[in-house]
Amino acid sequence: MHISDIIREDSPTFSFEFFPPRTPDAAEILYHTIRDLESYMPHFVSVTYGAGGSTRDLTHDLVERIQHTTKLDPTPHLTCVCHNEEEIEAILLRYAKSAIGNILALGGDRPRGIEYDKSRDSFQHAIDLVKVIRRFNEAGAHPDRRGFGIGVAGFPEGHPATPNRLVEMDHLKAKVGAGADYIVTQLFFDNRDFYDFRERCALADIHIPIIAGIMPITSMSGFKRIAELAGGARFPARLLRALQRCENDPEMVRRVGVHFALEQCHDLLDNNVAGIHFYTLNRSDATRIIFDSLGIPRRRNAQAQTV
């Protein structure tokens, strides 16, 4: 089922993101997380994609394992980086045969540790990927006659590579015109950025569902990593003050981060958010605390299976 349809039927949606494990220990942590979170019956889970091929096969395997051995609905990421059209077609066909319903089409991060020349990529921007997925859909190779639901990224604080916010919105509108039917945002810590982004989308005549991306801070090292990965996330002074007060106490840092994310979620729900997407970092603790504290009833349509 397309995510945009799910949102129309059951908004707000709640979803989680996983990334493919690189080691056996990491795999154990991940599968424990999946077991923990499966009982919450999220509307979907997304699975990230390694740049330059580092975890691509792991992504495909994880997506199919989730699809075939759990009651979760996986949404794989797909990126432009280091791909040609033939490879993308093969991946789409593989996912179609496994009845994967949705794909998140992204530009992708530059691969680290390998030589990379973006000009050699067949797809220069996410819109090129959206167009290929749409053509695949129109060819009728997917068991759903409409093909894949197509998601794209949104940037409430602005895309780091496009400082001109008007041009950025033009690019987003073009992706919607090319076939995107829902948006998942980059993480943010000030809800005013999300509401402003949502309003600017409406002014640009973009009317597809916008899912808010939330990442709870659970450690000071994670906090610093978030700042780097998000390309310069804006941390409100209120959050920085709270973290500074307890930065030498790991448990208090975790509590502060979870409490702040919980406040964000309460406010988003009060302001009619279409959905909340939790960046879990493959751990369930913070997400479970937030989910339980929001008072959201578990979806009843299935009991969790064992992974």
Tab-separated table of C-alpha atoms in Angstrom:
chain	number	residue	atom	x	y	z
A	1	MET	CA	0.000	0.000	0.000
A	2	HIS	CA	1.327	3.457	-0.853
A	3	ILE	CA	2.394	5.529	2.149
A	4	SER	CA	0.353	8.479	0.882
A	5	ASP	CA	-2.756	6.243	1.005
A	6	ILE	CA	-1.894	5.061	4.521
A	7	ILE	CA	-1.614	8.673	5.683
A	8	ARG	CA	-4.990	9.546	4.184
A	9	GLU	CA	-6.585	6.579	5.969
A	10	ASP	CA	-4.720	6.655	9.292
A	11	SER	CA	-3.019	9.989	9.939
A	12	PRO	CA	-0.851	10.666	11.811
A	13	THR	CA	1.463	7.802	10.915
A	14	PHE	CA	4.413	6.598	12.978
A	15	SER	CA	7.462	5.012	11.399
A	16	PHE	CA	11.048	4.024	12.185
A	17	GLU	CA	14.335	4.039	10.291
A	18	PHE	CA	16.994	1.316	10.433
A	19	PHE	CA	20.395	1.054	8.781
A	20	PRO	CA	22.003	-2.205	7.603
A	21	PRO	CA	24.416	-3.753	10.130
A	22	ARG	CA	28.111	-4.019	9.250
A	23	THR	CA	29.096	-6.656	11.844
A	24	PRO	CA	27.501	-9.698	13.548
A	25	ASP	CA	27.261	-7.755	16.837
A	26	ALA	CA	25.531	-4.886	15.076
A	27	ALA	CA	23.178	-7.355	13.418
A	28	GLU	CA	22.198	-8.755	16.815
A	29	ILE	CA	21.460	-5.250	18.116
A	30	LEU	CA	19.402	-4.486	15.039
A	31	TYR	CA	17.294	-7.632	15.122
A	32	HIS	CA	16.675	-7.126	18.844
A	33	THR	CA	15.535	-3.591	17.998
A	34	ILE	CA	13.247	-4.890	15.263
A	35	ARG	CA	11.701	-7.378	17.692
A	36	ASP	CA	11.206	-4.612	20.261
A	37	LEU	CA	9.626	-2.194	17.805
A	38	GLU	CA	7.619	-4.692	15.764
A	39	SER	CA	5.051	-4.980	18.554
A	40	TYR	CA	4.313	-1.272	18.076
A	41	MET	CA	3.206	-2.023	14.505
A	42	PRO	CA	4.591	1.153	12.899
A	43	HIS	CA	2.943	2.101	9.632
A	44	PHE	CA	6.262	1.498	7.847
A	45	VAL	CA	10.003	1.251	8.473
A	46	SER	CA	12.697	2.697	6.232
A	47	VAL	CA	16.087	1.124	5.549
A	48	THR	CA	19.056	3.314	4.622
A	49	TYR	CA	21.471	2.798	1.759
A	50	GLY	CA	25.254	2.942	1.896
A	51	ALA	CA	27.098	5.331	-0.395
A	52	GLY	CA	29.499	3.816	-2.884
A	53	GLY	CA	28.238	0.279	-2.390
A	54	SER	CA	29.381	-0.076	1.234
A	55	THR	CA	26.105	-1.568	2.509
A	56	ARG	CA	23.979	-1.892	-0.609
A	57	ASP	CA	23.638	-5.669	-0.624
A	58	LEU	CA	23.015	-5.544	3.117
A	59	THR	CA	20.208	-3.060	2.474
A	60	HIS	CA	18.556	-5.310	-0.105
A	61	ASP	CA	18.884	-8.358	2.156
A	62	LEU	CA	17.542	-6.509	5.205
A	63	VAL	CA	14.574	-5.095	3.277
A	64	GLU	CA	13.620	-8.545	2.015
A	65	ARG	CA	14.113	-10.164	5.414
A	66	ILE	CA	11.841	-7.586	7.049
A	67	GLN	CA	9.290	-8.069	4.278
A	68	HIS	CA	9.242	-11.869	4.487
A	69	THR	CA	9.822	-12.611	8.204
A	70	THR	CA	8.022	-9.781	10.042
A	71	LYS	CA	4.738	-7.931	9.866
A	72	LEU	CA	6.578	-4.659	9.217
A	73	ASP	CA	6.291	-2.795	5.909
A	74	PRO	CA	9.821	-1.878	4.737
A	75	THR	CA	10.547	1.190	2.616
A	76	PRO	CA	14.082	1.031	1.166
A	77	HIS	CA	16.164	4.105	0.429
A	78	LEU	CA	17.556	4.361	-3.078
A	79	THR	CA	20.229	6.908	-4.027
A	80	CYS	CA	21.807	8.369	-7.142
A	81	VAL	CA	25.383	7.758	-5.996
A	82	CYS	CA	27.529	5.381	-8.072
A	83	HIS	CA	24.639	3.913	-10.039
A	84	ASN	CA	23.674	3.499	-13.661
A	85	GLU	CA	20.156	3.007	-14.997
A	86	GLU	CA	20.586	-0.721	-15.558
A	87	GLU	CA	21.524	-1.270	-11.901
A	88	ILE	CA	18.561	0.766	-10.701
A	89	GLU	CA	16.214	-1.186	-12.969
A	90	ALA	CA	17.531	-4.470	-11.512
A	91	ILE	CA	17.016	-3.241	-7.931
A	92	LEU	CA	13.487	-2.053	-8.719
A	93	LEU	CA	12.649	-5.395	-10.295
A	94	ARG	CA	14.012	-7.244	-7.257
A	95	TYR	CA	11.908	-5.107	-4.902
A	96	ALA	CA	8.823	-5.447	-7.109
A	97	LYS	CA	9.141	-9.257	-7.016
A	98	SER	CA	9.208	-9.036	-3.211
A	99	ALA	CA	6.080	-6.833	-3.289
A	100	ILE	CA	7.841	-3.864	-1.678
A	101	GLY	CA	5.294	-1.054	-1.833
A	102	ASN	CA	7.311	2.155	-1.428
A	103	ILE	CA	10.759	3.604	-2.126
A	104	LEU	CA	12.459	6.724	-0.790
A	105	ALA	CA	14.399	8.328	-3.674
A	106	LEU	CA	17.363	10.399	-2.468
A	107	GLY	CA	20.341	12.221	-3.891
A	108	GLY	CA	22.631	10.389	-1.467
A	109	ASP	CA	25.777	11.319	0.427
A	110	ARG	CA	29.238	11.339	-1.112
A	111	PRO	CA	30.988	8.029	-0.394
A	112	ARG	CA	33.888	8.211	2.025
A	113	GLY	CA	37.205	6.483	1.566
A	114	ILE	CA	36.911	5.918	-2.197
A	115	GLU	CA	37.524	8.046	-5.254
A	116	TYR	CA	34.253	9.499	-6.460
A	117	ASP	CA	33.412	11.606	-9.500
A	118	LYS	CA	29.769	12.671	-9.371
A	119	SER	CA	29.810	13.611	-13.062
A	120	ARG	CA	30.050	9.887	-13.891
A	121	ASP	CA	26.765	9.065	-12.159
A	122	SER	CA	23.823	8.403	-14.471
A	123	PHE	CA	21.589	10.219	-11.990
A	124	GLN	CA	22.772	13.669	-10.952
A	125	HIS	CA	19.825	14.569	-8.744
A	126	ALA	CA	16.996	12.832	-6.908
A	127	ILE	CA	14.509	13.973	-9.542
A	128	ASP	CA	16.329	11.775	-12.096
A	129	LEU	CA	15.741	8.782	-9.813
A	130	VAL	CA	12.078	9.724	-9.309
A	131	LYS	CA	11.592	9.788	-13.090
A	132	VAL	CA	13.149	6.327	-13.519
A	133	ILE	CA	10.949	4.846	-10.785
A	134	ARG	CA	7.898	6.428	-12.374
A	135	ARG	CA	8.811	4.941	-15.768
A	136	PHE	CA	9.221	1.561	-14.082
A	137	ASN	CA	5.777	1.983	-12.528
A	138	GLU	CA	4.246	2.800	-15.894
A	139	ALA	CA	5.817	-0.322	-17.429
A	140	GLY	CA	3.590	-2.486	-15.219
A	141	ALA	CA	6.256	-4.745	-13.681
A	142	HIS	CA	5.024	-4.191	-10.114
A	143	PRO	CA	2.237	-6.352	-8.629
A	144	ASP	CA	0.450	-3.136	-7.593
A	145	ARG	CA	-0.841	-1.689	-10.855
A	146	ARG	CA	0.253	1.781	-9.663
A	147	GLY	CA	3.786	0.599	-8.990
A	148	PHE	CA	5.886	1.929	-6.104
A	149	GLY	CA	4.861	4.789	-3.887
A	150	ILE	CA	7.678	7.337	-4.243
A	151	GLY	CA	9.012	9.390	-1.342
A	152	VAL	CA	11.558	12.215	-1.410
A	153	ALA	CA	13.472	14.166	1.215
A	154	GLY	CA	12.503	17.568	2.583
A	155	PHE	CA	14.789	19.968	4.443
A	156	PRO	CA	13.055	22.208	7.022
A	157	GLU	CA	16.328	24.027	7.744
A	158	GLY	CA	17.230	24.272	4.064
A	159	HIS	CA	19.163	21.906	1.797
A	160	PRO	CA	22.890	22.287	2.577
A	161	ALA	CA	23.752	22.302	-1.145
A	162	THR	CA	21.087	24.864	-2.109
A	163	PRO	CA	21.355	28.024	-0.004
A	164	ASN	CA	18.779	29.792	-2.185
A	165	ARG	CA	15.539	28.754	-0.476
A	166	LEU	CA	13.394	29.779	-3.455
A	167	VAL	CA	15.402	27.589	-5.820
A	168	GLU	CA	15.287	24.771	-3.262
A	169	MET	CA	11.484	24.883	-3.261
A	170	ASP	CA	11.472	24.893	-7.079
A	171	HIS	CA	13.529	21.689	-6.989
A	172	LEU	CA	11.149	20.065	-4.504
A	173	LYS	CA	8.115	21.035	-6.586
A	174	ALA	CA	9.800	19.526	-9.657
A	175	LYS	CA	10.300	16.225	-7.802
A	176	VAL	CA	6.613	16.183	-6.911
A	177	GLY	CA	5.719	16.911	-10.520
A	178	ALA	CA	7.969	14.035	-11.619
A	179	GLY	CA	6.071	11.528	-9.492
A	180	ALA	CA	6.878	11.900	-5.770
A	181	ASP	CA	3.818	11.389	-3.591
A	182	TYR	CA	5.124	11.926	-0.052
A	183	ILE	CA	7.969	13.770	1.721
A	184	VAL	CA	10.064	12.672	4.713
A	185	THR	CA	12.038	15.504	6.275
A	186	GLN	CA	15.604	15.633	7.467
A	187	LEU	CA	15.871	15.740	11.264
A	188	PHE	CA	15.249	19.087	12.980
A	189	PHE	CA	15.130	20.342	16.568
A	190	ASP	CA	13.020	23.489	16.248
A	191	ASN	CA	9.450	22.747	15.210
A	192	ARG	CA	9.076	26.274	13.872
A	193	ASP	CA	11.407	25.273	11.042
A	194	PHE	CA	9.090	22.373	10.173
A	195	TYR	CA	5.926	24.505	10.259
A	196	ASP	CA	7.560	27.164	8.100
A	197	PHE	CA	8.677	24.489	5.618
A	198	ARG	CA	5.178	23.004	5.526
A	199	GLU	CA	3.646	26.426	4.896
A	200	ARG	CA	6.155	27.240	2.148
A	201	CYS	CA	5.279	23.923	0.488
A	202	ALA	CA	1.609	24.919	0.495
A	203	LEU	CA	2.463	28.322	-0.979
A	204	ALA	CA	4.424	26.531	-3.724
A	205	ASP	CA	1.346	24.396	-4.466
A	206	ILE	CA	2.957	21.250	-3.010
A	207	HIS	CA	0.148	19.315	-1.364
A	208	ILE	CA	1.520	15.817	-0.762
A	209	PRO	CA	1.908	14.486	2.825
A	210	ILE	CA	4.936	15.743	4.783
A	211	ILE	CA	6.299	13.370	7.437
A	212	ALA	CA	8.454	14.939	10.170
A	213	GLY	CA	11.855	13.325	10.880
A	214	ILE	CA	12.759	13.184	14.600
A	215	MET	CA	16.043	11.942	16.079
A	216	PRO	CA	16.308	11.821	19.890
A	217	ILE	CA	19.737	12.753	21.241
A	218	THR	CA	20.938	9.892	23.445
A	219	SER	CA	24.623	10.754	24.024
A	220	MET	CA	27.041	13.670	23.687
A	221	SER	CA	29.000	11.801	21.011
A	222	GLY	CA	25.758	11.192	19.139
A	223	PHE	CA	24.856	14.851	19.531
A	224	LYS	CA	28.118	15.905	17.880
A	225	ARG	CA	27.681	13.316	15.140
A	226	ILE	CA	24.169	14.588	14.410
A	227	ALA	CA	25.504	18.106	13.972
A	228	GLU	CA	27.998	16.861	11.389
A	229	LEU	CA	25.706	14.458	9.524
A	230	ALA	CA	22.840	16.915	9.229
A	231	GLY	CA	25.082	19.438	7.518
A	232	GLY	CA	24.774	21.970	10.305
A	233	ALA	CA	21.591	21.270	12.274
A	234	ARG	CA	20.246	24.184	14.311
A	235	PHE	CA	20.124	23.316	17.995
A	236	PRO	CA	17.854	25.641	20.021
A	237	ALA	CA	19.590	27.386	22.914
A	238	ARG	CA	17.136	25.725	25.332
A	239	LEU	CA	18.369	22.290	24.246
A	240	LEU	CA	22.048	23.320	24.350
A	241	ARG	CA	21.676	24.724	27.895
A	242	ALA	CA	20.048	21.518	29.114
A	243	LEU	CA	22.766	19.359	27.563
A	244	GLN	CA	25.565	21.533	28.931
A	245	ARG	CA	24.197	21.158	32.454
A	246	CYS	CA	24.516	17.377	32.339
A	247	GLU	CA	27.114	16.677	29.648
A	248	ASN	CA	29.251	14.579	32.029
A	249	ASP	CA	26.321	12.376	33.061
A	250	PRO	CA	25.437	9.999	30.177
A	251	GLU	CA	22.116	8.917	31.697
A	252	MET	CA	20.974	12.522	32.185
A	253	VAL	CA	22.035	13.401	28.638
A	254	ARG	CA	19.839	10.567	27.383
A	255	ARG	CA	16.912	11.762	29.517
A	256	VAL	CA	17.269	15.332	28.295
A	257	GLY	CA	17.409	14.208	24.667
A	258	VAL	CA	14.400	11.917	24.967
A	259	HIS	CA	12.378	14.552	26.842
A	260	PHE	CA	13.156	17.184	24.210
A	261	ALA	CA	12.141	14.843	21.373
A	262	LEU	CA	8.955	13.942	23.268
A	263	GLU	CA	8.052	17.625	23.577
A	264	GLN	CA	8.651	18.038	19.836
A	265	CYS	CA	6.332	15.117	19.087
A	266	HIS	CA	3.549	16.392	21.357
A	267	ASP	CA	3.712	19.766	19.629
A	268	LEU	CA	3.757	18.211	16.143
A	269	LEU	CA	0.702	16.097	16.953
A	270	ASP	CA	-1.098	19.181	18.308
A	271	ASN	CA	-0.378	20.872	14.975
A	272	ASN	CA	-1.764	18.135	12.725
A	273	VAL	CA	1.471	16.575	11.488
A	274	ALA	CA	0.869	13.957	8.776
A	275	GLY	CA	3.337	11.556	10.366
A	276	ILE	CA	6.427	11.247	12.565
A	277	HIS	CA	9.451	9.261	11.385
A	278	PHE	CA	11.886	8.245	14.142
A	279	TYR	CA	15.572	7.944	13.257
A	280	THR	CA	16.312	5.074	15.667
A	281	LEU	CA	20.065	4.537	15.056
A	282	ASN	CA	19.127	0.817	15.284
A	283	ARG	CA	18.261	1.051	18.978
A	284	SER	CA	14.777	0.901	20.413
A	285	ASP	CA	15.047	2.383	23.912
A	286	ALA	CA	14.513	6.070	23.165
A	287	THR	CA	11.865	5.422	20.529
A	288	ARG	CA	9.895	3.098	22.822
A	289	ILE	CA	9.964	5.633	25.679
A	290	ILE	CA	8.721	8.412	23.403
A	291	PHE	CA	6.094	6.240	21.747
A	292	ASP	CA	4.736	5.035	25.114
A	293	SER	CA	4.769	8.557	26.569
A	294	LEU	CA	2.715	9.896	23.666
A	295	GLY	CA	-0.118	7.598	24.684
A	296	ILE	CA	-0.556	6.151	21.208
A	297	PRO	CA	-2.538	2.905	21.218
A	298	ARG	CA	-0.852	-0.058	19.582
A	299	ARG	CA	-2.287	-0.905	16.193
A	300	ARG	CA	-4.413	-4.025	16.538
A	301	ASN	CA	-4.215	-5.511	13.072
A	302	ALA	CA	-1.407	-7.945	13.898
A	303	GLN	CA	0.665	-9.474	16.625
A	304	ALA	CA	4.419	-9.312	16.151
A	305	GLN	CA	6.228	-12.304	14.767
A	306	THR	CA	9.728	-13.282	15.756
A	307	VAL	CA	12.498	-12.120	13.430
